[in-house]
Short mmCIF file of C-alpha atoms in Angstrom, two decimals:
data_model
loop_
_atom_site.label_atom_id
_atom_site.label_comp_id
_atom_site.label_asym_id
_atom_site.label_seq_id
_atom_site.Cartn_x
_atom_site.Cartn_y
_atom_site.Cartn_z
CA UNK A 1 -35.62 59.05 -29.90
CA UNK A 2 -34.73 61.35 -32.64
CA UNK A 3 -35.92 64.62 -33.93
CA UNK A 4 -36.12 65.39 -37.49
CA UNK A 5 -36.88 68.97 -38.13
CA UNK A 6 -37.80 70.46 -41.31
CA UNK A 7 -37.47 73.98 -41.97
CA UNK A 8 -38.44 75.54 -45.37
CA UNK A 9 -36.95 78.42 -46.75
CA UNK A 10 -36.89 81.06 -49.48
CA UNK A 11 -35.35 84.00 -49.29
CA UNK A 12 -35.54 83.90 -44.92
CA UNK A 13 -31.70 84.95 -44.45
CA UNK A 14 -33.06 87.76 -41.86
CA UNK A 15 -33.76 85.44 -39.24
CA UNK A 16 -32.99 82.14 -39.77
CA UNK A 17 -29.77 81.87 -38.45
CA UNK A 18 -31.47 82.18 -35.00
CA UNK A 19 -33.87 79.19 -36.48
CA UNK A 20 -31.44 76.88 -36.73
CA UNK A 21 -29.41 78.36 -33.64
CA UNK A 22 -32.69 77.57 -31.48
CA UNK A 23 -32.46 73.95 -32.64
CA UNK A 24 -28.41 73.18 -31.96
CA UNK A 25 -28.72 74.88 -28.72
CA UNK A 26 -31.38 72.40 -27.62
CA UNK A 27 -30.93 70.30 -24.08
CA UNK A 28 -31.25 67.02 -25.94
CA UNK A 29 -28.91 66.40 -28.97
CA UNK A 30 -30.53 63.08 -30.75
CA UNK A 31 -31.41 65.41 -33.82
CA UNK A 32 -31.25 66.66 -37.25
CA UNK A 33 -31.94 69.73 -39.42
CA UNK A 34 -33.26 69.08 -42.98
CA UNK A 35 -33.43 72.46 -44.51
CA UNK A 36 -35.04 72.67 -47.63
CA UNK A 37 -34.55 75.50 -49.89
CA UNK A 38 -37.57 76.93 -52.64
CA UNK A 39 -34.81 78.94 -54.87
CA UNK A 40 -33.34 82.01 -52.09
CA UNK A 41 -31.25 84.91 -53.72
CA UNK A 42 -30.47 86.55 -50.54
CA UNK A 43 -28.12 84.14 -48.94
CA UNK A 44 -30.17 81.93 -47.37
CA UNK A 45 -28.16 78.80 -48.59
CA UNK A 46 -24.45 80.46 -47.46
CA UNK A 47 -26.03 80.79 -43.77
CA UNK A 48 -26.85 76.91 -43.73
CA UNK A 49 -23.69 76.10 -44.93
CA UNK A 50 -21.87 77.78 -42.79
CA UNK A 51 -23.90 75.46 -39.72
CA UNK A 52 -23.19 72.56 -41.62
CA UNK A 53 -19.51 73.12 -41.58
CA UNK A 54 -20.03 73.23 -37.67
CA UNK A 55 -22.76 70.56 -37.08
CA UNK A 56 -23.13 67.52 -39.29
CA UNK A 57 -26.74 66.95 -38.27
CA UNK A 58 -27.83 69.58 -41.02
CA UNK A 59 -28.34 68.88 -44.39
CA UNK A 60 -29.70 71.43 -47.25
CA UNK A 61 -32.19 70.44 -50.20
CA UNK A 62 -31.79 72.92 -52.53
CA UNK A 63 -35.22 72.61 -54.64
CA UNK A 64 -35.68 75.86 -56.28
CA UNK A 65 -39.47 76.28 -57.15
CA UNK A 66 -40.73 73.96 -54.77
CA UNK A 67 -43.31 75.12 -52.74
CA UNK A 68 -43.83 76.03 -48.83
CA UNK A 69 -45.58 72.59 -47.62
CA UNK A 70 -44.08 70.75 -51.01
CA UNK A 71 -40.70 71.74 -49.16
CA UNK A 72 -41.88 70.44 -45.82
CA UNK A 73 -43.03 67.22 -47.45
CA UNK A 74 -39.68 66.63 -49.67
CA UNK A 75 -37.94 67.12 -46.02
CA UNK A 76 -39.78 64.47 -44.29
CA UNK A 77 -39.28 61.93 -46.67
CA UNK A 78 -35.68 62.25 -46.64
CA UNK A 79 -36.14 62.22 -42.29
CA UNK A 80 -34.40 59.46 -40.51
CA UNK A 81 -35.67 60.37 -37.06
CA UNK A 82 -39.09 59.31 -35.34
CA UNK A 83 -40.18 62.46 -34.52
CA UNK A 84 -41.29 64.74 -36.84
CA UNK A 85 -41.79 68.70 -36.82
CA UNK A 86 -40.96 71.66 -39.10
CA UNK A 87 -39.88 75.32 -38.26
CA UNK A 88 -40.53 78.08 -40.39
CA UNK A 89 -37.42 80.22 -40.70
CA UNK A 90 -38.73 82.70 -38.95
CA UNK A 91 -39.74 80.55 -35.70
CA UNK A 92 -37.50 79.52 -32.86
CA UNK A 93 -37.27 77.21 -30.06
CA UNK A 94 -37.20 76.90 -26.52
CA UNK A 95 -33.56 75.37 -24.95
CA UNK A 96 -36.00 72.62 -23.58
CA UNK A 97 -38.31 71.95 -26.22
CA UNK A 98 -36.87 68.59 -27.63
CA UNK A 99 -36.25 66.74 -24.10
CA UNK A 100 -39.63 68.30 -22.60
CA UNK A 101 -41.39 66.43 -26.10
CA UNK A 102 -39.13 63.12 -25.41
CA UNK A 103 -40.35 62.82 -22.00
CA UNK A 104 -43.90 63.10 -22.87
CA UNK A 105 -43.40 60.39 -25.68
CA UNK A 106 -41.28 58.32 -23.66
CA UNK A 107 -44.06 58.23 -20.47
CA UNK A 108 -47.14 58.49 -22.48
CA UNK A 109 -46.77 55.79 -25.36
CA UNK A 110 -50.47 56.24 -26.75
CA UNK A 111 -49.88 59.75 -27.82
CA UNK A 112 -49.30 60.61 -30.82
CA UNK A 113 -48.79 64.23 -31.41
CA UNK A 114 -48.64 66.88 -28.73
CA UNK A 115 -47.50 71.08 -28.68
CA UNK A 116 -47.22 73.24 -25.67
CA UNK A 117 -48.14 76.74 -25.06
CA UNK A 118 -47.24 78.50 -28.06
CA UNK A 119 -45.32 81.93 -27.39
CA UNK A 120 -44.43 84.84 -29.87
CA UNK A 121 -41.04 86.66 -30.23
CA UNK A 122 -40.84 90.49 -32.16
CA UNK A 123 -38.08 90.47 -35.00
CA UNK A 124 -35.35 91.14 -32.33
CA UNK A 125 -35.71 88.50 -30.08
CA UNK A 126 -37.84 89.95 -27.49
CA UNK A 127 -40.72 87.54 -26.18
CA UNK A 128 -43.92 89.14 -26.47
CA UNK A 129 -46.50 86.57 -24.96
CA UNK A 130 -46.98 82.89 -24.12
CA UNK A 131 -51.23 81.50 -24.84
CA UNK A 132 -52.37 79.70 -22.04
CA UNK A 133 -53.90 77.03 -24.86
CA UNK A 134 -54.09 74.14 -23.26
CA UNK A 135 -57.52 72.52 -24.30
CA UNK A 136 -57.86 71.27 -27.95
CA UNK A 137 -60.35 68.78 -28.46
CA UNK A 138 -60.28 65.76 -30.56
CA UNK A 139 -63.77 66.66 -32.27
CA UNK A 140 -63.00 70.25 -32.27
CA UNK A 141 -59.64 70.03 -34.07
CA UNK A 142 -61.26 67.61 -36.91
CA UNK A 143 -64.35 69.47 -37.49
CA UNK A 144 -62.43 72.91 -38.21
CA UNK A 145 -62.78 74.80 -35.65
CA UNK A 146 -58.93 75.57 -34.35
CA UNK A 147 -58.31 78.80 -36.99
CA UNK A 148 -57.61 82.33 -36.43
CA UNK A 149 -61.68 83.44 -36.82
CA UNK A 150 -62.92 80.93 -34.32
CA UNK A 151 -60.95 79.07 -31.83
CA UNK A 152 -57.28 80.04 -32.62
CA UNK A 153 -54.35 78.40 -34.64
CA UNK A 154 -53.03 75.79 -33.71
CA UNK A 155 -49.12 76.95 -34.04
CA UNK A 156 -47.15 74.92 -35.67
CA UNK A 157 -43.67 75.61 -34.35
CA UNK A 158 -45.15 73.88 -30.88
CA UNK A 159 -46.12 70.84 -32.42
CA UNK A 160 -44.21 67.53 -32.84
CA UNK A 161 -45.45 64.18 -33.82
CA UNK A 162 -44.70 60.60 -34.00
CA UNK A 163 -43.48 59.86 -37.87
CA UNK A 164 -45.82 56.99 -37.93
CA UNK A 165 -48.58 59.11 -37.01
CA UNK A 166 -47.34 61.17 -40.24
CA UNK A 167 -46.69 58.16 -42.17
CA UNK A 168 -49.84 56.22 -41.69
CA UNK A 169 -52.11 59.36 -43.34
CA UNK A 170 -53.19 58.16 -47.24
CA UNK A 171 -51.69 59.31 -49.98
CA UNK A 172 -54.53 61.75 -51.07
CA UNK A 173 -54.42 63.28 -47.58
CA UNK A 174 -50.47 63.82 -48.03
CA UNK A 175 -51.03 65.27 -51.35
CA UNK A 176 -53.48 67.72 -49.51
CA UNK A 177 -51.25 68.99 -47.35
CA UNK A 178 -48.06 69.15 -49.80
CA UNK A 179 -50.18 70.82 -52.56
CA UNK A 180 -51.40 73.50 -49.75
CA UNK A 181 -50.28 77.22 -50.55
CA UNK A 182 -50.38 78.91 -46.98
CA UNK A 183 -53.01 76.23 -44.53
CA UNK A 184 -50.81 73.22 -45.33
CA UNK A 185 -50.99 73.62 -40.80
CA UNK A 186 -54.57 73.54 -40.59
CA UNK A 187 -55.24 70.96 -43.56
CA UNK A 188 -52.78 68.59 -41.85
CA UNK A 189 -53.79 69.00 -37.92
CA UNK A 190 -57.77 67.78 -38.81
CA UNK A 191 -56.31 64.72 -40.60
CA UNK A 192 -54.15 63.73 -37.56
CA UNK A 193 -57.35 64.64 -35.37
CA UNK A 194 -58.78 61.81 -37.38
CA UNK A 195 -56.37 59.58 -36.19
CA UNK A 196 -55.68 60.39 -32.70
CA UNK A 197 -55.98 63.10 -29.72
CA UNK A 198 -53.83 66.06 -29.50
CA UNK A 199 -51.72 66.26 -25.86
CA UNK A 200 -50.91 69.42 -24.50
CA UNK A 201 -47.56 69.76 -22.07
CA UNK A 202 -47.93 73.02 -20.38
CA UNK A 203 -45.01 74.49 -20.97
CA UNK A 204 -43.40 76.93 -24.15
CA UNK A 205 -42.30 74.64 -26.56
CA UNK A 206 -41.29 77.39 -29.52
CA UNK A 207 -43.21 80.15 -31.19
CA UNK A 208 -43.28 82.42 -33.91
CA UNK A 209 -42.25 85.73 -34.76
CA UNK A 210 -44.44 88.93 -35.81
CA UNK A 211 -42.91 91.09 -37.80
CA UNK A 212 -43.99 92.97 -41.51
CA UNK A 213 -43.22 89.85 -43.89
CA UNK A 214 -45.92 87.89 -41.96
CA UNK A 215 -48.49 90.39 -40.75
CA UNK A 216 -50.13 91.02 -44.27
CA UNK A 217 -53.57 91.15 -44.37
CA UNK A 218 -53.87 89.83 -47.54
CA UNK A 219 -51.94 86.97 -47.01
CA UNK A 220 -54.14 86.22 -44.05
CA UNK A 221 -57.28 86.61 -45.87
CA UNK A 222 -55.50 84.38 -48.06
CA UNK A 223 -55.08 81.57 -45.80
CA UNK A 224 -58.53 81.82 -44.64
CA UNK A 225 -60.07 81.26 -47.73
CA UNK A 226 -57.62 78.25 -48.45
CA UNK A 227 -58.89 76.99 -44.76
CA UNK A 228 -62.89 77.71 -45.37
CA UNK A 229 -61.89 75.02 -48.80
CA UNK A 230 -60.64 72.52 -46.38
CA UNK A 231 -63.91 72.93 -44.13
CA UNK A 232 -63.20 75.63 -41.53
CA UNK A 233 -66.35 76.81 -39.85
CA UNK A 234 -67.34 80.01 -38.84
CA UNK A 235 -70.41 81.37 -36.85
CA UNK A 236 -72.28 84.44 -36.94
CA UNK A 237 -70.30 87.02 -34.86
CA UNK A 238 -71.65 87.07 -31.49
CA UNK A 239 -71.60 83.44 -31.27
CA UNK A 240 -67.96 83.82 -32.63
CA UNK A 241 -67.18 85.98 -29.79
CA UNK A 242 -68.88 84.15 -26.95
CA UNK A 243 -67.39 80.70 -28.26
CA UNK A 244 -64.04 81.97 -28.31
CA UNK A 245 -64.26 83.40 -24.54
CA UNK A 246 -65.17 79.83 -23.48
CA UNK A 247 -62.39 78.31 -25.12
CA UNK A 248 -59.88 80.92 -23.82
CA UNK A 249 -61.36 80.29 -20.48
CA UNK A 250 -61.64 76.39 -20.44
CA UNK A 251 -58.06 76.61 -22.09
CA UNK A 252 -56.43 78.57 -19.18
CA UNK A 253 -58.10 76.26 -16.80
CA UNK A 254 -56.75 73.31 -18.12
CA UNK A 255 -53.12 74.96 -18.50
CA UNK A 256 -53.12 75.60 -14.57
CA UNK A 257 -54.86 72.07 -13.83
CA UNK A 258 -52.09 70.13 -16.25
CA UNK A 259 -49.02 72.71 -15.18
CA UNK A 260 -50.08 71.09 -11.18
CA UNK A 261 -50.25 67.94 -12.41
CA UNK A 262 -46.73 67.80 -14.33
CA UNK A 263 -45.11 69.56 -11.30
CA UNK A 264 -46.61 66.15 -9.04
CA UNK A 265 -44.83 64.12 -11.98
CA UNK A 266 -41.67 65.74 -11.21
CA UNK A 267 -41.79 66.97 -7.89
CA UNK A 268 -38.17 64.96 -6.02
CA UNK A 269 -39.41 63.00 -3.40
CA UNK A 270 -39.21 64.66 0.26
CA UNK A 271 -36.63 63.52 2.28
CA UNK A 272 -37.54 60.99 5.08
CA UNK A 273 -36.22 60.10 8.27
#
């Protein structure tokens, strides 16, 4: 079961190193690194070279002008692997990430698409938090609920999917999400919620980082409006507010109730005799 993982880049050379060092330093080597790069001036390129000369899973697309999701796209149709996922090159990894995925995959052949308990790293490496978001329904996800004014992102650095899951979405939904400036995540998470269930392992799979590049509020209000195109819904505030406390509640729950579970699955048997 391979990995193909797509990470998009222009002008990232401040932390992507540790990007790509978060995927080579994985438990579970059946991989590779397609990194696609928009047109960088500050080096980006040279620091993916330089892994390349080390590990021959990583290739580089230089397509200068190419856009964030247009990137992403262009990288999984050059994939060879059967799972897909991208990492922005600001994102990392968990060590355990790829086999945790695999296992789930292997066990549970029916799923589809899955993420974990996405987590959040400052810009020097320092985890800051882990969500307890373990509960994403089906209905929920297509409708256009899961964004940052209602329900929460669902991050994209803790999801993985099936490539035929990817591959089986129509042309004009593909087109969506490669023509998508900054909610290529969101536009492409309610067509897979078409098409099948999201699965939660609870466990930290990757996160992101927050730092100044990504904390503008104008990009944000940005992305929102791109989302609100694609269907997002919003409520009046206090139903906002009391919607989002019974997610984050219900969410939790589930996260303990699944975490108990899983530790049954793998639990050694106790010795007899």
């Amino acid at each position: 079961m391979k990995f193909s993982i797509i990470t998009p880049v222009l002008n990232g050379a401040a932390f992507l190193d540790a990007a790509i060092a978060s995927v080579r330093n994985q438990t579970r080597r059946d991989f590779e690194i397609i990194v696609v790069d928009g047109g960088s001036s500050d080096g980006s390129p040279d620091i993916v070279r330089r892994h390349m000369a080390e590990e021959p899973a990583i290739r580089l697309i230089e397509a200068p002008g190419l856009s964030q999701y247009a990137s992403i796209a262009r990288g999984f149709e050059a994939a060879t692997g059967e799972i897909f996922a991208w990492l922005n090159a600001d994102d990392l990894y968990t060590p355990w990430a790829f086999e945790t995925v695999a296992r789930r995959f292997a066990r549970a052949r029916d799923v589809q698409w899955v993420s974990g308990l996405p987590g959040c790293w400052d810009g020097k490496d320092n985890l800051q938090f882990i969500r307890a978001e373990a509960w994403r329904p089906r209905a929920l996800i297509r409708a256009g609920w899961c964004h940052m004014d209602l329900l929460g992102f669902i991050q994209q650095e803790s999801v993985f999917f099936r490539r035929a899951l990817y591959d089986g979405l129509s042309e004009k939904d593909r087109s969506a999400f490669a023509g998508a400036d900054l909610a290529g995540d969101f536009i492409l998470w309610k067509r897979f919620a078409r098409r099948a269930r999201l699965d939660v392992i609870p466990t930290s799979l990757g996160g992101f980082r927050r730092h100044g590049d990504n904390r503008s509020s104008r990009r944000i209000e940005a992305y929102m409006e791109e989302a609100r195109r694609d269907g997002a819904v919003y409520l009046p505030w206090p139903l906002t507010g009391l919607a989002r406390r019974v997610f984050q509640m219900a969410s939790a729950s589930r996260a303990m109730a699944l975490a108990r579970i899983e530790d049954e699955l793998t639990r050694p048997p106790a010795p007899t005799g």
